[in-house]
CSV table of C-alpha atoms in Angstrom, one decimal:
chain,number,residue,atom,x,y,z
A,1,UNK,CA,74.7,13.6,-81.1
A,2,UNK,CA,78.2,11.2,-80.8
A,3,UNK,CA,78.8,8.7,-83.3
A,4,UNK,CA,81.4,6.1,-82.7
A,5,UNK,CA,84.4,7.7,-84.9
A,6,UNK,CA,85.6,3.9,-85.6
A,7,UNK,CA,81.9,3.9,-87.7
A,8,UNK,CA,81.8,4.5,-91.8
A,9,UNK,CA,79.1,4.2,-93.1
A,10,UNK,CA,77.2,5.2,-96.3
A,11,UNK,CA,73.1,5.5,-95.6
A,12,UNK,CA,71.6,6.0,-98.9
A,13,UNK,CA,68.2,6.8,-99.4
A,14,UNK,CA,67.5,4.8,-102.6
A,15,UNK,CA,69.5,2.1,-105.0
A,16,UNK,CA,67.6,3.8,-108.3
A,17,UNK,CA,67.0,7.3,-108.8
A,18,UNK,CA,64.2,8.2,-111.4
A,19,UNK,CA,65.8,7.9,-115.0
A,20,UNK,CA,68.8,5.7,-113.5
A,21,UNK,CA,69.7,2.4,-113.7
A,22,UNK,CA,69.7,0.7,-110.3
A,23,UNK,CA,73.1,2.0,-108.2
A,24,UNK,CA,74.1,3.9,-111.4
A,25,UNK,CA,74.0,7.7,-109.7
A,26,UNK,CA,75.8,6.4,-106.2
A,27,UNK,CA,78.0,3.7,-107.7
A,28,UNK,CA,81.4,5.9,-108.0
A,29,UNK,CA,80.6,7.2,-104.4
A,30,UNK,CA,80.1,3.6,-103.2
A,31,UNK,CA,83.1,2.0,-104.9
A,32,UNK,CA,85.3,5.0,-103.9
A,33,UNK,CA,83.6,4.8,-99.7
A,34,UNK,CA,84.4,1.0,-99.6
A,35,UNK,CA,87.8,0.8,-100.7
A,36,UNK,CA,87.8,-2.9,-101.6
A,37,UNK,CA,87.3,-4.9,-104.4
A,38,UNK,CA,85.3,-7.3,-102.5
A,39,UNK,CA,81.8,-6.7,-101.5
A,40,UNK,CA,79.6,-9.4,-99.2
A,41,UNK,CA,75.8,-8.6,-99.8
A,42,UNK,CA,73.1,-8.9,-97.8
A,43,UNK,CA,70.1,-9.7,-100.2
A,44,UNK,CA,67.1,-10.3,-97.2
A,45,UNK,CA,65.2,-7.6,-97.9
A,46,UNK,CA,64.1,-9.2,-101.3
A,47,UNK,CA,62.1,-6.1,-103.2
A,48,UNK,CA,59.4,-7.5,-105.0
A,49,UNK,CA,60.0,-10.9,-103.8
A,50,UNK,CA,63.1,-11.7,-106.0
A,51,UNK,CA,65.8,-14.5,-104.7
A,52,UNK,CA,68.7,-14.0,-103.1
A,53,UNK,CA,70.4,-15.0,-106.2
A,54,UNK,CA,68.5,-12.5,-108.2
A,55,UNK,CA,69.4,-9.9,-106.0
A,56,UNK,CA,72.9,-10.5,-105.8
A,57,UNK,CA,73.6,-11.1,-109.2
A,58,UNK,CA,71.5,-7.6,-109.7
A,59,UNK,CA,74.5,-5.9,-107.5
A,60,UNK,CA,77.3,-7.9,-109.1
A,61,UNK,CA,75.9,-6.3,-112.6
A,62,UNK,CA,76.0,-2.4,-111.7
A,63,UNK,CA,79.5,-3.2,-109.6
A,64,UNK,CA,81.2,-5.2,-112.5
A,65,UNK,CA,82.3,-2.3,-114.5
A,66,UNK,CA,84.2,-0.9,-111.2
A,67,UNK,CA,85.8,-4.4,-110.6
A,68,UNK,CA,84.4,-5.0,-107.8
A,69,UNK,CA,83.3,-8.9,-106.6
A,70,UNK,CA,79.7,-9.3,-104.6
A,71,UNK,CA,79.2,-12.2,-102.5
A,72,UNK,CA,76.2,-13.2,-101.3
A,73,UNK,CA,75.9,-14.1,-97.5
A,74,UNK,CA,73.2,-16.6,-98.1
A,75,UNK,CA,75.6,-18.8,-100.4
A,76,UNK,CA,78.2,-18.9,-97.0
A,77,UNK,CA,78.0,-22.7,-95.0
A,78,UNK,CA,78.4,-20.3,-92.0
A,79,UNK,CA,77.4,-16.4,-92.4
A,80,UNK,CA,78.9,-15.0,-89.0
A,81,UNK,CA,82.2,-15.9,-90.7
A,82,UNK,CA,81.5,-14.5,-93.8
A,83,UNK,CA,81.0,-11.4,-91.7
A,84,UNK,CA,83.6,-11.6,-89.7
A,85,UNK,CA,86.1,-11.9,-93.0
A,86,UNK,CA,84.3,-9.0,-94.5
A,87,UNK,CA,86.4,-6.5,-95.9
A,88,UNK,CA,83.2,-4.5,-97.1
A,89,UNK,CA,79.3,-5.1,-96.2
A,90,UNK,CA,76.2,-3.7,-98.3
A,91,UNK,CA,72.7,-4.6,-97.4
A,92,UNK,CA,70.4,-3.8,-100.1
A,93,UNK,CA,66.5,-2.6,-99.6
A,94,UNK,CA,63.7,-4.3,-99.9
A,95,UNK,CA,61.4,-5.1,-97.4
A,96,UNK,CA,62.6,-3.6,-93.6
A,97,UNK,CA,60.6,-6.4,-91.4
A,98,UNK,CA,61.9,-9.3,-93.7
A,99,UNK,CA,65.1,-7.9,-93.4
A,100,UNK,CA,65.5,-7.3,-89.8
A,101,UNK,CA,63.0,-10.8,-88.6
A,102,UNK,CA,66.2,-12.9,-91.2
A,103,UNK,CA,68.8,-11.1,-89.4
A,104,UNK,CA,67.7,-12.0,-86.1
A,105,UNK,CA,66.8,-15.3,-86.4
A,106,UNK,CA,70.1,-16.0,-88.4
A,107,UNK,CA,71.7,-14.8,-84.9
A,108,UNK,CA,73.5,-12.3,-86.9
A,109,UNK,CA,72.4,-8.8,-85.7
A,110,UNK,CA,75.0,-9.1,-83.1
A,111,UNK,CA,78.1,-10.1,-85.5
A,112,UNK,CA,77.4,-7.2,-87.7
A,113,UNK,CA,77.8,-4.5,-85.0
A,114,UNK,CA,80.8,-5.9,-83.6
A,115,UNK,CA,82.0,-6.2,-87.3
A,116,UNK,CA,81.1,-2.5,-88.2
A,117,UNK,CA,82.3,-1.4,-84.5
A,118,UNK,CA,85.8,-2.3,-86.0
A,119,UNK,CA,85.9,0.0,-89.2
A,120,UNK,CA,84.8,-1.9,-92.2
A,121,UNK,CA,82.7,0.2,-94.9
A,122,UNK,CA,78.6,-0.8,-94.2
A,123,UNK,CA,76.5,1.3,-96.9
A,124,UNK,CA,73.2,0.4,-96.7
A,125,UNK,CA,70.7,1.3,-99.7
A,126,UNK,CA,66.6,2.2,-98.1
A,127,UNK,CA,65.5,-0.9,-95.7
A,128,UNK,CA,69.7,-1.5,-95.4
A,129,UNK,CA,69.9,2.2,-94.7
A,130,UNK,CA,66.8,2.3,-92.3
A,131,UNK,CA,69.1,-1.2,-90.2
A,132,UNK,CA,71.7,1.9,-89.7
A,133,UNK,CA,69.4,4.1,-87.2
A,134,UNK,CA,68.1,2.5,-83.5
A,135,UNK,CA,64.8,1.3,-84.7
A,136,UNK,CA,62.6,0.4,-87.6
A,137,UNK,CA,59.7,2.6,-86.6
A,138,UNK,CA,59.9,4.9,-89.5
A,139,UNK,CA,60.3,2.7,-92.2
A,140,UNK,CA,57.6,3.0,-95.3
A,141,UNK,CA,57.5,-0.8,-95.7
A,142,UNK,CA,54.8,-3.1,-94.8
A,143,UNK,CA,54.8,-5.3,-91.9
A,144,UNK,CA,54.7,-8.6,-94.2
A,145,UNK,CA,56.2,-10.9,-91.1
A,146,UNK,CA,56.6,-10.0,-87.8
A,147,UNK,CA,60.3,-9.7,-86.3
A,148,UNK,CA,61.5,-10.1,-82.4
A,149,UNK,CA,62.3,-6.5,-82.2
A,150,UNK,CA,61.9,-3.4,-83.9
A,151,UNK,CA,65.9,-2.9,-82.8
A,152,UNK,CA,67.8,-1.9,-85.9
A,153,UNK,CA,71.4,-2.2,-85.7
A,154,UNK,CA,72.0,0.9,-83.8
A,155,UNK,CA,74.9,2.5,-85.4
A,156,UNK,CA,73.3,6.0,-85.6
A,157,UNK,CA,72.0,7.3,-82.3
A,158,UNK,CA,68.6,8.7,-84.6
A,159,UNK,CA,66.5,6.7,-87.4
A,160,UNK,CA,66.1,6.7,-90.9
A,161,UNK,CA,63.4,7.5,-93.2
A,162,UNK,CA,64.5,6.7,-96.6
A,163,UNK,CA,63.0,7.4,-99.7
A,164,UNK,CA,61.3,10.9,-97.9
A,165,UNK,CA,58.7,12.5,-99.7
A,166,UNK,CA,57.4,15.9,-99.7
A,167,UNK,CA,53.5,16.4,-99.1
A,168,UNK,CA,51.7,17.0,-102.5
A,169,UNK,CA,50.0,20.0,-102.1
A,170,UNK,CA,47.7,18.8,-104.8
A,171,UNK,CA,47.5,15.5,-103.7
A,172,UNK,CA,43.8,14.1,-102.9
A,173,UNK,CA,44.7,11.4,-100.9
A,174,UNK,CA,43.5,10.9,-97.2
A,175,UNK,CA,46.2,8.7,-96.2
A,176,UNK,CA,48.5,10.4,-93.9
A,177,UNK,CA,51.1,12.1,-95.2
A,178,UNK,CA,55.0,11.0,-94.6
A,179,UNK,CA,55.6,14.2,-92.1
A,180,UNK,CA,52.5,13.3,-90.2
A,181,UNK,CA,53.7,9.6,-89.6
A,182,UNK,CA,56.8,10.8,-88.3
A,183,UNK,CA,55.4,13.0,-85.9
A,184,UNK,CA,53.0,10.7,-84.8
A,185,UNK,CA,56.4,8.7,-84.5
A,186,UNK,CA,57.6,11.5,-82.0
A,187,UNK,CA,54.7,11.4,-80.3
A,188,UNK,CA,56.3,8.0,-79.0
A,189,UNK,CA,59.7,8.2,-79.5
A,190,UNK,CA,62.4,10.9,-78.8
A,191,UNK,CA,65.3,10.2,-81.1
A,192,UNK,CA,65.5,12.5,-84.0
A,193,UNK,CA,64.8,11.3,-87.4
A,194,UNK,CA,66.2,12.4,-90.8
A,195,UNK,CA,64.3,11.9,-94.0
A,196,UNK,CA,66.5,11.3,-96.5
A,197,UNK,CA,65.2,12.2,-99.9
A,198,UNK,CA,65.6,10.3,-102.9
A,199,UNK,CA,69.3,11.0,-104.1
A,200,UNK,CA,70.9,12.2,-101.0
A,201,UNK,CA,72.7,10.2,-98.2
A,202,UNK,CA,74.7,10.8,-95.6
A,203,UNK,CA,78.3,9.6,-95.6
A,204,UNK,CA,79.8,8.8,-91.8
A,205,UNK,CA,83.0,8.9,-90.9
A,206,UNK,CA,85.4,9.6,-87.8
A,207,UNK,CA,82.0,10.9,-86.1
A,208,UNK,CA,81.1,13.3,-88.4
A,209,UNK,CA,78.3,13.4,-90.7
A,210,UNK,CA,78.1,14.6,-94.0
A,211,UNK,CA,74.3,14.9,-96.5
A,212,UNK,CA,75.8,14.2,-100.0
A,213,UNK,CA,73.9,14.3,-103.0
A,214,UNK,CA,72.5,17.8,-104.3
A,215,UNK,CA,69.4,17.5,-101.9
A,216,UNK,CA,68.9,18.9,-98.6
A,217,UNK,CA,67.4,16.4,-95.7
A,218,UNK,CA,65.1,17.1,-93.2
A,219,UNK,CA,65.4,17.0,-90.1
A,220,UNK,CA,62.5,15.9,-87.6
A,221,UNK,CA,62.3,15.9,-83.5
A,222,UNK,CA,60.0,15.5,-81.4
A,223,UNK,CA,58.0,18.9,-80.5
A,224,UNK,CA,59.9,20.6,-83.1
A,225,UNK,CA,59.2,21.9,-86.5
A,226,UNK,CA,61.1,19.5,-88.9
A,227,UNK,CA,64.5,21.5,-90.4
A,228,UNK,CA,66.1,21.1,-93.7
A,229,UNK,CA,69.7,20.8,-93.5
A,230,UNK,CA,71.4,21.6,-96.5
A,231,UNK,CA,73.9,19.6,-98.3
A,232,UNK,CA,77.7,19.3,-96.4
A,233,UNK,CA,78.3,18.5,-92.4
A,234,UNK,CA,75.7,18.1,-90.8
A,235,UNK,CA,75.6,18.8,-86.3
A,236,UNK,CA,72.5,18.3,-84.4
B,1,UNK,CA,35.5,-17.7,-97.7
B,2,UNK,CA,33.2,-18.6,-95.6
B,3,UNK,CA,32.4,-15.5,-93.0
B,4,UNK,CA,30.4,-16.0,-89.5
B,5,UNK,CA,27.1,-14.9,-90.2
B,6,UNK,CA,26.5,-13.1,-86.8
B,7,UNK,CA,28.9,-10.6,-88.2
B,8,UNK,CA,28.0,-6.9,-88.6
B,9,UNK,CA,30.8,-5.3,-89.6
B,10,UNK,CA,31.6,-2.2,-91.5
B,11,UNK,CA,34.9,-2.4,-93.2
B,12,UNK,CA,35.2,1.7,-94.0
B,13,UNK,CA,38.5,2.8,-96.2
B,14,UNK,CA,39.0,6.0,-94.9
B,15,UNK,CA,37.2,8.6,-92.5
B,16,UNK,CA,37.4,11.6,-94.4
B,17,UNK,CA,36.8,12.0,-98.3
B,18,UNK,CA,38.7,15.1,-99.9
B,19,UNK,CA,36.6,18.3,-100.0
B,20,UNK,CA,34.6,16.7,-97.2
B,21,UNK,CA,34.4,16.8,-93.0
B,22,UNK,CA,35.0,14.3,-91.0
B,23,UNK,CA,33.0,11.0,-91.4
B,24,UNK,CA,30.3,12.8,-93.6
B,25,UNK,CA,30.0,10.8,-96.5
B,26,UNK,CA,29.7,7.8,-95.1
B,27,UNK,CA,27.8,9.1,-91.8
B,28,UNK,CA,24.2,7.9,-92.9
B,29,UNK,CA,25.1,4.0,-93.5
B,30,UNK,CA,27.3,4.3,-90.5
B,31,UNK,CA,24.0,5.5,-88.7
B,32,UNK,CA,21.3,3.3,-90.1
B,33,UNK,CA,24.2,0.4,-89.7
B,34,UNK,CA,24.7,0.5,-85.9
B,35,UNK,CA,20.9,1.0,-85.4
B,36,UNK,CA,21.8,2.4,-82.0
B,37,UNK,CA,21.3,6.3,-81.0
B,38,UNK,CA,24.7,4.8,-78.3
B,39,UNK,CA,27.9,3.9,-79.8
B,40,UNK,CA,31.3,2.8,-78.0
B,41,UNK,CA,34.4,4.8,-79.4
B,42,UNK,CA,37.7,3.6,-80.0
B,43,UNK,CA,40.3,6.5,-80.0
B,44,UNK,CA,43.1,4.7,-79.6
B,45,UNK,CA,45.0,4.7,-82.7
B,46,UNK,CA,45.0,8.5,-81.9
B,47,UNK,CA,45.8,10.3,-86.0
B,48,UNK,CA,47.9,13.3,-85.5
B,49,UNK,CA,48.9,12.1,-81.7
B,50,UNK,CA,45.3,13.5,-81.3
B,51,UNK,CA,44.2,12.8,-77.3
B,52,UNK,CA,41.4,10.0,-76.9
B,53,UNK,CA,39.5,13.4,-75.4
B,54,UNK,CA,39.5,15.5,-78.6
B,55,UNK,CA,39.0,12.0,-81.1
B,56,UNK,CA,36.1,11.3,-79.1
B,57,UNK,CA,34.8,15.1,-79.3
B,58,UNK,CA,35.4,15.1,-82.8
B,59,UNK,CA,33.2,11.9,-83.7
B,60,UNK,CA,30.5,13.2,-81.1
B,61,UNK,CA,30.3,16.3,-83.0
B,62,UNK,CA,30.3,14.6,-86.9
B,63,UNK,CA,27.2,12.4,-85.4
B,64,UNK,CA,24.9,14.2,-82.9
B,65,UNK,CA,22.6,15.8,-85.6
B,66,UNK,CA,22.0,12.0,-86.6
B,67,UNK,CA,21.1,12.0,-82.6
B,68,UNK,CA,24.1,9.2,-81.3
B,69,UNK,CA,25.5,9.9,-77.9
B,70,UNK,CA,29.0,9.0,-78.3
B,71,UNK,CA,31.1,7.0,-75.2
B,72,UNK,CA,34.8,7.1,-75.5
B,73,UNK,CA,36.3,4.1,-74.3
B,74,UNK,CA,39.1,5.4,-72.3
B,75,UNK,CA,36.6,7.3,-70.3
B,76,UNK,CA,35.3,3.9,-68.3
B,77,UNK,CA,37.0,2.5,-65.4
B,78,UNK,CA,36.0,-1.3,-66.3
B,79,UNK,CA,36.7,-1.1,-70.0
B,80,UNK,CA,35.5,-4.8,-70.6
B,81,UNK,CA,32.3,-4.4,-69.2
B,82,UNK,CA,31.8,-1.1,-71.1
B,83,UNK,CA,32.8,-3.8,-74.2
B,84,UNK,CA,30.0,-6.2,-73.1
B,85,UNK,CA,27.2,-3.3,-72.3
B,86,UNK,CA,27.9,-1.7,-75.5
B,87,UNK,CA,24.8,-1.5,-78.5
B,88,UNK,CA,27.4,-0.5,-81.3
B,89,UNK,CA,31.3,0.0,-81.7
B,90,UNK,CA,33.3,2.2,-83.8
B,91,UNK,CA,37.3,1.9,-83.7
B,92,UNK,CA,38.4,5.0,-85.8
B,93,UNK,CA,41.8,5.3,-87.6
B,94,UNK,CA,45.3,6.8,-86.9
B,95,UNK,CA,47.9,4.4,-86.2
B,96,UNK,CA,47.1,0.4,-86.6
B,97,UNK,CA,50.4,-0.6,-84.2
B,98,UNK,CA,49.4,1.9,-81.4
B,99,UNK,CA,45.9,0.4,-81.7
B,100,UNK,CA,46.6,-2.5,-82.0
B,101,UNK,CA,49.6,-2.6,-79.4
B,102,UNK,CA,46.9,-0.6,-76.8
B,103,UNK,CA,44.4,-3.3,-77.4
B,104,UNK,CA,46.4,-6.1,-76.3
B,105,UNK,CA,47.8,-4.5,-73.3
B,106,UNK,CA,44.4,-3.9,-71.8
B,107,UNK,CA,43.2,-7.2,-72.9
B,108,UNK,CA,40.7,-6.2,-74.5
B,109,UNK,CA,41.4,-8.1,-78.3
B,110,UNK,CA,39.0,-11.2,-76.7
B,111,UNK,CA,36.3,-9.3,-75.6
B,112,UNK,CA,36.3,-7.5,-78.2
B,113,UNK,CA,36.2,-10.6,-80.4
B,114,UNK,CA,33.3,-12.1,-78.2
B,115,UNK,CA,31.5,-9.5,-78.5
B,116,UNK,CA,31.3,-8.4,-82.2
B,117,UNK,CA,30.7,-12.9,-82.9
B,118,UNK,CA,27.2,-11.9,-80.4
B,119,UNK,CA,25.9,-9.7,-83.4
B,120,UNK,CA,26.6,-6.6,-81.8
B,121,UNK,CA,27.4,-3.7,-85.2
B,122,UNK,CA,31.4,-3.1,-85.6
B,123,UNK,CA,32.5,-0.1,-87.7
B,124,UNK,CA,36.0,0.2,-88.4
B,125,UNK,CA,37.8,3.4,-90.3
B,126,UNK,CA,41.3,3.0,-92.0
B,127,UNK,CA,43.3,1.4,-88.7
B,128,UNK,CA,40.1,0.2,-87.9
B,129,UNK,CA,39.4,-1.4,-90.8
B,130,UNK,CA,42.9,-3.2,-90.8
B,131,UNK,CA,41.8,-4.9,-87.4
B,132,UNK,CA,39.3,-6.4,-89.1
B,133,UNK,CA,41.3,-8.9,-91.3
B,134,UNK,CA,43.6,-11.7,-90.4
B,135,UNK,CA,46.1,-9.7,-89.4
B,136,UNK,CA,47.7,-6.0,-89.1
B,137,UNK,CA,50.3,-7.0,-92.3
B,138,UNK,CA,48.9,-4.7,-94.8
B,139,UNK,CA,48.7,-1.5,-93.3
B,140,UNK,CA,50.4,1.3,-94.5
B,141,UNK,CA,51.3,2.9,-91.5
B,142,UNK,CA,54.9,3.0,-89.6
B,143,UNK,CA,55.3,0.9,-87.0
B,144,UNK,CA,56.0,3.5,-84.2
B,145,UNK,CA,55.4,1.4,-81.4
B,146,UNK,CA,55.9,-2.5,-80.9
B,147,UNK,CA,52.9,-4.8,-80.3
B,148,UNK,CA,52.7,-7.9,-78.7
B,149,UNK,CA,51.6,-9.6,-82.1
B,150,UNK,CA,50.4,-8.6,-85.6
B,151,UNK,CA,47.0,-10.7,-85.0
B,152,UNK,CA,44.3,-8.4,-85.5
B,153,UNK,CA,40.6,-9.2,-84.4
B,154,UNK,CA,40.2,-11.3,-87.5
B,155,UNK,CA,36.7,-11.2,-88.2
B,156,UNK,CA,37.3,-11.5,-91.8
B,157,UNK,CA,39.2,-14.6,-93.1
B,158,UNK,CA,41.3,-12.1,-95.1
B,159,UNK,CA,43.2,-8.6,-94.9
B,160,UNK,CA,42.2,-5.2,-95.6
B,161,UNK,CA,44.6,-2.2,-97.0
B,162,UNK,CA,42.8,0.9,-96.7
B,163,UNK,CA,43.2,3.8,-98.7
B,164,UNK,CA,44.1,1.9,-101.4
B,165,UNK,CA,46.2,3.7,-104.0
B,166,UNK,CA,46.6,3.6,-107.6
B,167,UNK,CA,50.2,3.2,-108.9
B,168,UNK,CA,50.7,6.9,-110.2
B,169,UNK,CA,52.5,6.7,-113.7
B,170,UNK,CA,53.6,10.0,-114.0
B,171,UNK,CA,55.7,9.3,-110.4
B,172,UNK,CA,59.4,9.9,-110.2
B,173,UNK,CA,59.3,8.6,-106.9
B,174,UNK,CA,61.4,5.3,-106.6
B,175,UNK,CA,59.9,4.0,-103.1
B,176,UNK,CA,57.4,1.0,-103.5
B,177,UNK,CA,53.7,1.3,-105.3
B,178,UNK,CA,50.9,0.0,-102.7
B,179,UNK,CA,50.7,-3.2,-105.3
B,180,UNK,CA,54.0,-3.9,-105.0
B,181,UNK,CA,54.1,-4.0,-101.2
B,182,UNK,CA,51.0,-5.7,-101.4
B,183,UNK,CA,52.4,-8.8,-103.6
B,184,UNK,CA,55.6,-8.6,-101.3
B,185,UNK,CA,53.0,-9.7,-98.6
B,186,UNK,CA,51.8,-12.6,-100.6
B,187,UNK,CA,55.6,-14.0,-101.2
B,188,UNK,CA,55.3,-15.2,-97.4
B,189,UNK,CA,51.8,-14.9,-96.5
B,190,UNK,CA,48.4,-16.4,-98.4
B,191,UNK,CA,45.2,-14.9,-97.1
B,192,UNK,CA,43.6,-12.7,-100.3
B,193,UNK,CA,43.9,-8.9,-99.6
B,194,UNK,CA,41.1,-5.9,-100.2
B,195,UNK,CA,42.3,-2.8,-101.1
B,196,UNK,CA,39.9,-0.7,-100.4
B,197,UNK,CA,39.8,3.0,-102.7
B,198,UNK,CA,39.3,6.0,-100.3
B,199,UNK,CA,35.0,6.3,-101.2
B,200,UNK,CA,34.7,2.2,-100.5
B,201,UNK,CA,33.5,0.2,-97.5
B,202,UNK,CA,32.5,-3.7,-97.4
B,203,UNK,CA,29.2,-4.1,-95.6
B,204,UNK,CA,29.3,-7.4,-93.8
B,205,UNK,CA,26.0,-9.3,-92.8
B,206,UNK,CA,24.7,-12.5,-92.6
B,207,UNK,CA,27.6,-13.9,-94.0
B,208,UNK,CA,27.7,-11.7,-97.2
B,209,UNK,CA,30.0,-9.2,-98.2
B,210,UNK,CA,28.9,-6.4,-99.9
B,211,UNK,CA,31.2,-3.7,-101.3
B,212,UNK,CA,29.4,-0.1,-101.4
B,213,UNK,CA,30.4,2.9,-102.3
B,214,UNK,CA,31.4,4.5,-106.0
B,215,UNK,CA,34.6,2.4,-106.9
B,216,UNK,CA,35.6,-0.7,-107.4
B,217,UNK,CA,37.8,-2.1,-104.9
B,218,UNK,CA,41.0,-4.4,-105.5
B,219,UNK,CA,41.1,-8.4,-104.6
B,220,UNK,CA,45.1,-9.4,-104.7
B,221,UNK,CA,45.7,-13.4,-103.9
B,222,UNK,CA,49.2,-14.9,-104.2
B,223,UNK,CA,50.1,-16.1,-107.3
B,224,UNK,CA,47.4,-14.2,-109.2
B,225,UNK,CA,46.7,-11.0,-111.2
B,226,UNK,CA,45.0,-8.4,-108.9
B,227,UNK,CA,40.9,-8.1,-109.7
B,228,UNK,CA,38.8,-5.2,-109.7
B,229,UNK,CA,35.6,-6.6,-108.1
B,230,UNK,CA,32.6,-4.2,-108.9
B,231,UNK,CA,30.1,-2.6,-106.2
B,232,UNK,CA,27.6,-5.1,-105.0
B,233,UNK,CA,27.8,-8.6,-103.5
B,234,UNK,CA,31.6,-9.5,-103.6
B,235,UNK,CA,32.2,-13.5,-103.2
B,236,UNK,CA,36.2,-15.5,-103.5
């Protein structure tokens, strides 16, 4: 599937790993992808409810140590700007709906795809990595508020699942299981959807994707048994 | 909170226990609840992608040795009227935004509504539990399709997360615990939340909630420490 080569983009499945301190496993990946010493954050998604101030001043303290400065788009008089000046754009996880509902009623969804259109590094961390794909629909978060679309920002012709989890074999839990909600999801919907597992994450550039990290992904389409696709470039 | 006291509602966790068939543990309070050998079927939320057909098969066949003839709803030409004749209502699980989303394009969220406030017994499983609260904000399912709204039927002046799970200590997994989800709800939402523990049902009559089943089930309200509130007569 043809991704715009002007696009890079890192869409990582998690900020933390287990054992980690949050960013620490991606950070030299990150700082080495977005090639600027400035960083505007997107902090909407608010995980467990914490400010945008929180939040930000959580990124500025895992990104301090590689010299890198995080601004905060809420603390910007007039955020399309902000964008537009951007030299680098992260939007953290948290919770997808929030996210997406504050994006669209900011009047901002539009901005960042023109913005990323041009070639400035977007890495996205699990709800910032499911706004990469061309709808929310397999997100694992809870619809807390209710946005105008479930239209993500559309710069990867499939969707995201972050955070993918294997079935537990031993597991006696009723609930459905993350590969049966994503094909119920293709029961619906035909774009293809990659699980990203926690500590993997696919790296765009010049219309090519590579998985990075030392996990493979799965891949899921609609009528299709779901595929792992192993670490390196990835075609489908 | 003050609950209509023509209500008889149901308010079932899950379907399906582990190590057990479809709908039998619960199947004899489901039977001697609807006090009805007729009972209107739901299918919509359709688990698995299941067809309304094979959903509706599958609860005929879990209830005929109790001796209740089954009607799918999908089968009836004039779905409202089928609404209005019926003695007893089940809307089984799956996905809570295809339900949902179905229900309000057939109009059928205001009949529905009349006709459970007429006294007439509402079972709901998992999805159809969720459609008994305020709204659909605490499901755990993905949001595969887009509804019109994430009103549910709100018979209850709260919200219901079924299969309620326990934060698992020994997890490596980084994604969000149920609780955590749960309190990101109350950062922008205030009705109190069940969580229901796959085994649990609330019992609604006559105003009074009763929680039945083996477990304990979960009462989260913003601002406060989650409860375990015992089997029995519930009351917040």
């Amino acid at each position: 599937m043809k991704i715009n080569p002007a696009y890079k983009l890192l869409v990582v499945s998690t900020s933390t790993i287990y054992g980690s301190e949050f960013l620490e496993y991606i950070k030299h990946d990150f700082v080495e992808f977005i090639q600027s010493d400035e960083l505007l954050f997107i902090p909407f998604a608010r995980p467990s409810g914490i400010s945008f101030d929180t939040y930000t001043a959580k990124v500025q303290e895992a990104l301090t140590d590689k010299g890198v400065t995080v601004m905060g788009l809420h603390c910007f008089a007039n955020m399309k700007k902000a964008i537009q000046d951007a030299k680098a754009i992260f939007i953290g996880g948290g919770n997808t709906f929030l996210l997406l509902k504050t994006l669209y009623e900011l009047d901002l969804v539009q901005q960042l795809r023109v913005q990323i259109a041009k070639g400035i590094p977007y890495v996205g961390t699990s709800a910032g990595s499911n706004l990469t794909g061309l709808t929310i629909g397999t997100t694992n978060d809870m619809p807390i508020v209710y946005p105008p679309s479930f239209d993500a920002l559309g710069f990867l012709p499939f969707n995201i699942n972050p955070h993918y989890l294997d079935p537990d074999p031993k597991s006696t839990h009723r609930g459905e299981t993350r590969e049966t909600r994503i094909k119920e999801f293709h029961q619906l919907n035909t774009q293809p959807v990659i699980g990203l597992r926690e500590g993997s994450w696919l790296h765009v550039n010049d219309g090519k994707k590579q998985l990075q990290g030392d996990l493979a992904a799965l891949l899921f389409r609609p009528g299709l048994e779901p595929v792992e696709l192993a670490p390196g470039l990835i075609n489908f």
